[in-house]
PDB file of C-alpha atoms in Angstrom:
ATOM      1  CA  UNK A   1     116.876 102.652  99.126  1.00  0.00           C
ATOM      2  CA  UNK A   2     114.938  99.574 100.257  1.00  0.00           C
ATOM      3  CA  UNK A   3     117.122  96.504 100.727  1.00  0.00           C
ATOM      4  CA  UNK A   4     114.462  94.113  99.442  1.00  0.00           C
ATOM      5  CA  UNK A   5     112.631  94.108  96.126  1.00  0.00           C
ATOM      6  CA  UNK A   6     109.088  95.365  96.553  1.00  0.00           C
ATOM      7  CA  UNK A   7     106.135  93.320  95.303  1.00  0.00           C
ATOM      8  CA  UNK A   8     105.211  93.803  91.666  1.00  0.00           C
ATOM      9  CA  UNK A   9     101.531  94.477  91.167  1.00  0.00           C
ATOM     10  CA  UNK A  10     101.211  95.321  87.493  1.00  0.00           C
ATOM     11  CA  UNK A  11     102.591  94.266  84.129  1.00  0.00           C
ATOM     12  CA  UNK A  12     101.519  96.474  81.226  1.00  0.00           C
ATOM     13  CA  UNK A  13     101.191  95.811  77.498  1.00  0.00           C
ATOM     14  CA  UNK A  14     104.747  97.035  76.829  1.00  0.00           C
ATOM     15  CA  UNK A  15     106.196  94.430  79.191  1.00  0.00           C
ATOM     16  CA  UNK A  16     106.959  96.864  82.024  1.00  0.00           C
ATOM     17  CA  UNK A  17     106.737  95.490  85.569  1.00  0.00           C
ATOM     18  CA  UNK A  18     105.574  98.041  88.177  1.00  0.00           C
ATOM     19  CA  UNK A  19     106.002  97.788  91.945  1.00  0.00           C
ATOM     20  CA  UNK A  20     103.669  99.015  94.710  1.00  0.00           C
ATOM     21  CA  UNK A  21     105.214 102.499  94.580  1.00  0.00           C
ATOM     22  CA  UNK A  22     104.606 102.852  90.846  1.00  0.00           C
ATOM     23  CA  UNK A  23     108.227 102.262  89.792  1.00  0.00           C
ATOM     24  CA  UNK A  24     109.104 100.243  86.692  1.00  0.00           C
ATOM     25  CA  UNK A  25     111.431  97.435  87.794  1.00  0.00           C
ATOM     26  CA  UNK A  26     111.715  95.686  84.406  1.00  0.00           C
ATOM     27  CA  UNK A  27     110.960  96.501  80.792  1.00  0.00           C
ATOM     28  CA  UNK A  28     111.458  99.470  78.462  1.00  0.00           C
ATOM     29  CA  UNK A  29     110.516 101.997  81.158  1.00  0.00           C
ATOM     30  CA  UNK A  30     112.787 100.614  83.898  1.00  0.00           C
ATOM     31  CA  UNK A  31     113.618 103.398  86.344  1.00  0.00           C
ATOM     32  CA  UNK A  32     110.553 105.461  85.447  1.00  0.00           C
ATOM     33  CA  UNK A  33     107.768 106.092  87.918  1.00  0.00           C
ATOM     34  CA  UNK A  34     104.029 106.492  87.494  1.00  0.00           C
ATOM     35  CA  UNK A  35     102.741 109.884  88.584  1.00  0.00           C
ATOM     36  CA  UNK A  36     100.103 109.641  91.357  1.00  0.00           C
ATOM     37  CA  UNK A  37      96.783 111.248  90.411  1.00  0.00           C
ATOM     38  CA  UNK A  38      93.655 112.154  92.314  1.00  0.00           C
ATOM     39  CA  UNK A  39      91.332 109.183  92.094  1.00  0.00           C
ATOM     40  CA  UNK A  40      88.496 107.364  93.758  1.00  0.00           C
ATOM     41  CA  UNK A  41      89.445 104.610  96.194  1.00  0.00           C
ATOM     42  CA  UNK A  42      87.654 101.271  96.141  1.00  0.00           C
ATOM     43  CA  UNK A  43      88.028  99.137  99.235  1.00  0.00           C
ATOM     44  CA  UNK A  44      88.952  95.455  99.018  1.00  0.00           C
ATOM     45  CA  UNK A  45      85.696  94.346 100.612  1.00  0.00           C
ATOM     46  CA  UNK A  46      83.691  96.050  97.855  1.00  0.00           C
ATOM     47  CA  UNK A  47      85.522  94.072  95.189  1.00  0.00           C
ATOM     48  CA  UNK A  48      85.369  90.912  97.318  1.00  0.00           C
ATOM     49  CA  UNK A  49      81.601  91.223  97.807  1.00  0.00           C
ATOM     50  CA  UNK A  50      81.005  92.002  94.132  1.00  0.00           C
ATOM     51  CA  UNK A  51      83.226  89.214  92.796  1.00  0.00           C
ATOM     52  CA  UNK A  52      83.038  86.146  95.100  1.00  0.00           C
ATOM     53  CA  UNK A  53      86.196  84.056  94.967  1.00  0.00           C
ATOM     54  CA  UNK A  54      88.311  87.062  94.020  1.00  0.00           C
ATOM     55  CA  UNK A  55      92.032  86.516  94.563  1.00  0.00           C
ATOM     56  CA  UNK A  56      94.077  89.464  95.814  1.00  0.00           C
ATOM     57  CA  UNK A  57      97.831  89.433  95.103  1.00  0.00           C
ATOM     58  CA  UNK A  58      97.512  85.793  94.085  1.00  0.00           C
ATOM     59  CA  UNK A  59      96.239  84.569  97.442  1.00  0.00           C
ATOM     60  CA  UNK A  60      92.722  83.194  97.628  1.00  0.00           C
ATOM     61  CA  UNK A  61      90.610  83.745 100.721  1.00  0.00           C
ATOM     62  CA  UNK A  62      87.702  81.982 102.350  1.00  0.00           C
ATOM     63  CA  UNK A  63      85.206  82.859 105.057  1.00  0.00           C
ATOM     64  CA  UNK A  64      83.815  80.545 107.711  1.00  0.00           C
ATOM     65  CA  UNK A  65      80.122  79.915 107.308  1.00  0.00           C
ATOM     66  CA  UNK A  66      78.541  81.266 110.474  1.00  0.00           C
ATOM     67  CA  UNK A  67      74.943  80.357 111.254  1.00  0.00           C
ATOM     68  CA  UNK A  68      74.320  83.678 112.951  1.00  0.00           C
ATOM     69  CA  UNK A  69      70.590  83.224 113.457  1.00  0.00           C
ATOM     70  CA  UNK A  70      71.072  80.051 115.501  1.00  0.00           C
ATOM     71  CA  UNK A  71      74.511  80.535 117.098  1.00  0.00           C
ATOM     72  CA  UNK A  72      73.962  80.995 120.866  1.00  0.00           C
ATOM     73  CA  UNK A  73      77.493  82.391 121.281  1.00  0.00           C
ATOM     74  CA  UNK A  74      76.956  85.299 118.865  1.00  0.00           C
ATOM     75  CA  UNK A  75      76.193  88.296 121.091  1.00  0.00           C
ATOM     76  CA  UNK A  76      76.176  91.114 118.520  1.00  0.00           C
ATOM     77  CA  UNK A  77      72.702  91.763 117.030  1.00  0.00           C
ATOM     78  CA  UNK A  78      72.340  90.306 113.563  1.00  0.00           C
ATOM     79  CA  UNK A  79      70.538  93.387 112.266  1.00  0.00           C
ATOM     80  CA  UNK A  80      73.214  95.946 111.535  1.00  0.00           C
ATOM     81  CA  UNK A  81      75.585  93.123 110.510  1.00  0.00           C
ATOM     82  CA  UNK A  82      76.849  92.782 106.940  1.00  0.00           C
ATOM     83  CA  UNK A  83      79.372  90.557 105.182  1.00  0.00           C
ATOM     84  CA  UNK A  84      81.579  92.984 103.265  1.00  0.00           C
ATOM     85  CA  UNK A  85      84.302  90.595 102.090  1.00  0.00           C
ATOM     86  CA  UNK A  86      85.915  87.230 102.599  1.00  0.00           C
ATOM     87  CA  UNK A  87      87.974  86.199 105.624  1.00  0.00           C
ATOM     88  CA  UNK A  88      91.362  87.957 105.331  1.00  0.00           C
ATOM     89  CA  UNK A  89      90.491  89.430 101.904  1.00  0.00           C
ATOM     90  CA  UNK A  90      91.863  92.656 103.383  1.00  0.00           C
ATOM     91  CA  UNK A  91      95.335  91.465 104.468  1.00  0.00           C
ATOM     92  CA  UNK A  92      96.544  92.553 107.898  1.00  0.00           C
ATOM     93  CA  UNK A  93     100.151  93.635 108.357  1.00  0.00           C
ATOM     94  CA  UNK A  94     101.784  90.995 110.551  1.00  0.00           C
ATOM     95  CA  UNK A  95     105.482  91.705 110.099  1.00  0.00           C
ATOM     96  CA  UNK A  96     105.733  95.495 109.749  1.00  0.00           C
ATOM     97  CA  UNK A  97     108.882  97.288 108.608  1.00  0.00           C
ATOM     98  CA  UNK A  98     109.435 100.852 109.834  1.00  0.00           C
ATOM     99  CA  UNK A  99     111.299 103.960 108.770  1.00  0.00           C
ATOM    100  CA  UNK A 100     112.304 106.983 110.766  1.00  0.00           C
ATOM    101  CA  UNK A 101     110.232 109.904 109.485  1.00  0.00           C
ATOM    102  CA  UNK A 102     113.387 111.749 108.352  1.00  0.00           C
ATOM    103  CA  UNK A 103     114.368 108.690 106.272  1.00  0.00           C
ATOM    104  CA  UNK A 104     111.174 108.746 104.232  1.00  0.00           C
ATOM    105  CA  UNK A 105     112.731 110.249 101.092  1.00  0.00           C
ATOM    106  CA  UNK A 106     112.774 106.961  99.203  1.00  0.00           C
ATOM    107  CA  UNK A 107     108.974 106.990  99.417  1.00  0.00           C
ATOM    108  CA  UNK A 108     108.969 110.352  97.580  1.00  0.00           C
ATOM    109  CA  UNK A 109     105.967 111.427  99.615  1.00  0.00           C
ATOM    110  CA  UNK A 110     103.911 108.522  98.265  1.00  0.00           C
ATOM    111  CA  UNK A 111     102.573 107.414 101.662  1.00  0.00           C
ATOM    112  CA  UNK A 112     103.694 110.011 104.196  1.00  0.00           C
ATOM    113  CA  UNK A 113     103.792 113.790 104.191  1.00  0.00           C
ATOM    114  CA  UNK A 114     103.988 116.384 106.952  1.00  0.00           C
ATOM    115  CA  UNK A 115     100.183 116.744 106.918  1.00  0.00           C
ATOM    116  CA  UNK A 116      99.400 113.000 106.728  1.00  0.00           C
ATOM    117  CA  UNK A 117      97.043 111.588 109.337  1.00  0.00           C
ATOM    118  CA  UNK A 118      98.452 108.802 111.472  1.00  0.00           C
ATOM    119  CA  UNK A 119      97.536 106.730 114.492  1.00  0.00           C
ATOM    120  CA  UNK A 120     100.120 107.800 117.065  1.00  0.00           C
ATOM    121  CA  UNK A 121     100.823 105.147 119.684  1.00  0.00           C
ATOM    122  CA  UNK A 122     103.001 105.071 122.810  1.00  0.00           C
ATOM    123  CA  UNK A 123     103.670 101.958 124.873  1.00  0.00           C
ATOM    124  CA  UNK A 124     106.164 101.956 127.749  1.00  0.00           C
ATOM    125  CA  UNK A 125     107.937 105.012 126.325  1.00  0.00           C
ATOM    126  CA  UNK A 126     108.258 103.618 122.775  1.00  0.00           C
ATOM    127  CA  UNK A 127     106.375 105.530 120.072  1.00  0.00           C
ATOM    128  CA  UNK A 128     105.219 104.782 116.542  1.00  0.00           C
ATOM    129  CA  UNK A 129     103.015 106.344 113.874  1.00  0.00           C
ATOM    130  CA  UNK A 130     100.773 104.230 111.630  1.00  0.00           C
ATOM    131  CA  UNK A 131      99.715 106.216 108.510  1.00  0.00           C
ATOM    132  CA  UNK A 132      96.056 106.118 107.502  1.00  0.00           C
ATOM    133  CA  UNK A 133      97.112 105.915 103.853  1.00  0.00           C
ATOM    134  CA  UNK A 134      98.714 102.524 104.489  1.00  0.00           C
ATOM    135  CA  UNK A 135      96.065 101.319 106.944  1.00  0.00           C
ATOM    136  CA  UNK A 136      93.325 102.035 104.376  1.00  0.00           C
ATOM    137  CA  UNK A 137      94.591  98.947 102.511  1.00  0.00           C
ATOM    138  CA  UNK A 138      95.219  96.705 105.546  1.00  0.00           C
ATOM    139  CA  UNK A 139      93.083  97.966 108.485  1.00  0.00           C
ATOM    140  CA  UNK A 140      94.971  95.872 111.073  1.00  0.00           C
ATOM    141  CA  UNK A 141      98.609  95.807 112.192  1.00  0.00           C
ATOM    142  CA  UNK A 142      99.802  93.086 114.567  1.00  0.00           C
ATOM    143  CA  UNK A 143     102.897  94.551 116.179  1.00  0.00           C
ATOM    144  CA  UNK A 144     105.247  94.690 119.147  1.00  0.00           C
ATOM    145  CA  UNK A 145     105.915  98.047 120.796  1.00  0.00           C
ATOM    146  CA  UNK A 146     107.591  98.771 124.120  1.00  0.00           C
ATOM    147  CA  UNK A 147     108.016  94.999 124.655  1.00  0.00           C
ATOM    148  CA  UNK A 148     104.250  94.517 124.430  1.00  0.00           C
ATOM    149  CA  UNK A 149     102.170  92.739 121.785  1.00  0.00           C
ATOM    150  CA  UNK A 150      99.570  95.144 120.362  1.00  0.00           C
ATOM    151  CA  UNK A 151      96.984  95.305 117.603  1.00  0.00           C
ATOM    152  CA  UNK A 152      96.305  98.543 115.713  1.00  0.00           C
ATOM    153  CA  UNK A 153      92.818  98.561 114.166  1.00  0.00           C
ATOM    154  CA  UNK A 154      91.669 101.234 111.711  1.00  0.00           C
ATOM    155  CA  UNK A 155      88.214 101.328 110.120  1.00  0.00           C
ATOM    156  CA  UNK A 156      88.151 103.541 106.991  1.00  0.00           C
ATOM    157  CA  UNK A 157      84.347 103.415 106.829  1.00  0.00           C
ATOM    158  CA  UNK A 158      83.775 104.654 110.374  1.00  0.00           C
ATOM    159  CA  UNK A 159      86.980 106.691 110.627  1.00  0.00           C
ATOM    160  CA  UNK A 160      87.755 105.041 113.977  1.00  0.00           C
ATOM    161  CA  UNK A 161      91.002 103.694 115.382  1.00  0.00           C
ATOM    162  CA  UNK A 162      91.690 101.523 118.402  1.00  0.00           C
ATOM    163  CA  UNK A 163      94.811 100.009 119.924  1.00  0.00           C
ATOM    164  CA  UNK A 164      94.329  96.664 121.639  1.00  0.00           C
ATOM    165  CA  UNK A 165      96.611  94.708 123.905  1.00  0.00           C
ATOM    166  CA  UNK A 166      97.632  91.606 121.985  1.00  0.00           C
ATOM    167  CA  UNK A 167      98.123  89.584 125.155  1.00  0.00           C
ATOM    168  CA  UNK A 168      95.490  88.869 127.801  1.00  0.00           C
ATOM    169  CA  UNK A 169      95.594  86.368 130.670  1.00  0.00           C
ATOM    170  CA  UNK A 170      98.944  85.109 129.395  1.00  0.00           C
ATOM    171  CA  UNK A 171      97.579  84.328 125.917  1.00  0.00           C
ATOM    172  CA  UNK A 172      98.938  86.176 122.862  1.00  0.00           C
ATOM    173  CA  UNK A 173      96.470  86.827 120.056  1.00  0.00           C
ATOM    174  CA  UNK A 174      96.927  87.803 116.431  1.00  0.00           C
ATOM    175  CA  UNK A 175      94.032  89.480 114.659  1.00  0.00           C
ATOM    176  CA  UNK A 176      92.789  89.571 111.079  1.00  0.00           C
ATOM    177  CA  UNK A 177      90.000  91.282 109.148  1.00  0.00           C
ATOM    178  CA  UNK A 178      86.898  89.077 109.393  1.00  0.00           C
ATOM    179  CA  UNK A 179      85.064  90.627 106.446  1.00  0.00           C
ATOM    180  CA  UNK A 180      82.055  91.333 108.668  1.00  0.00           C
ATOM    181  CA  UNK A 181      80.863  94.860 109.383  1.00  0.00           C
ATOM    182  CA  UNK A 182      78.623  95.875 112.276  1.00  0.00           C
ATOM    183  CA  UNK A 183      76.909  99.217 111.651  1.00  0.00           C
ATOM    184  CA  UNK A 184      79.575  99.833 108.969  1.00  0.00           C
ATOM    185  CA  UNK A 185      82.359  99.253 111.495  1.00  0.00           C
ATOM    186  CA  UNK A 186      85.295  96.852 111.193  1.00  0.00           C
ATOM    187  CA  UNK A 187      85.027  93.480 112.885  1.00  0.00           C
ATOM    188  CA  UNK A 188      88.287  91.719 113.717  1.00  0.00           C
ATOM    189  CA  UNK A 189      88.776  88.018 114.344  1.00  0.00           C
ATOM    190  CA  UNK A 190      91.236  86.221 116.593  1.00  0.00           C
ATOM    191  CA  UNK A 191      93.231  83.818 114.425  1.00  0.00           C
ATOM    192  CA  UNK A 192      93.643  81.333 117.265  1.00  0.00           C
ATOM    193  CA  UNK A 193      89.999  81.031 118.334  1.00  0.00           C
ATOM    194  CA  UNK A 194      88.273  82.490 115.225  1.00  0.00           C
ATOM    195  CA  UNK A 195      86.142  84.591 117.590  1.00  0.00           C
ATOM    196  CA  UNK A 196      84.854  87.766 115.916  1.00  0.00           C
ATOM    197  CA  UNK A 197      84.992  91.122 117.698  1.00  0.00           C
ATOM    198  CA  UNK A 198      83.641  94.588 117.003  1.00  0.00           C
ATOM    199  CA  UNK A 199      86.317  97.278 116.742  1.00  0.00           C
ATOM    200  CA  UNK A 200      84.218  99.785 118.704  1.00  0.00           C
ATOM    201  CA  UNK A 201      82.344  97.450 121.073  1.00  0.00           C
ATOM    202  CA  UNK A 202      85.338  95.221 121.768  1.00  0.00           C
TER     203      UNK A 202
END
């Protein structure tokens, strides 16, 4: 079982508190679990674009105001560019916790099954799998693998994945979701410089 309490995301009218895996942690239904159903998925940026100022998990988010038409440093064409959400409205995973695949039973198949799609990554002989079903809600993982800093980037809209070196010319970078899309593709931003980068174009 997990050693830490998982975040609660829902309190219902009966006073039950539910965690991210659909388990009741307090209230009359403590110990019960919601049954997953087939459903439509709505991405964070859709809600963020529809409801400006939306707070996700209690944390507000803001976007820098970029004057794209007049910014001489912006080298991606403005046509094809869209603002899908606020800066960091889709939260990257910056301190990931991992399980061995054969220790996944406490997830009860909620996020990972034999047939699940993953981004498989190998760095200096160390390997890891990043499930699409988790990345759909985060899109970016800042991680260390094989003693190297890396960034996993997954774009649910384009169905594309990339793995970037997190260190270049001696400088370590951490990336977040900018909220911008270029031709419906994820654009990351460097948290140190706030430079925005296309997942596919780099």
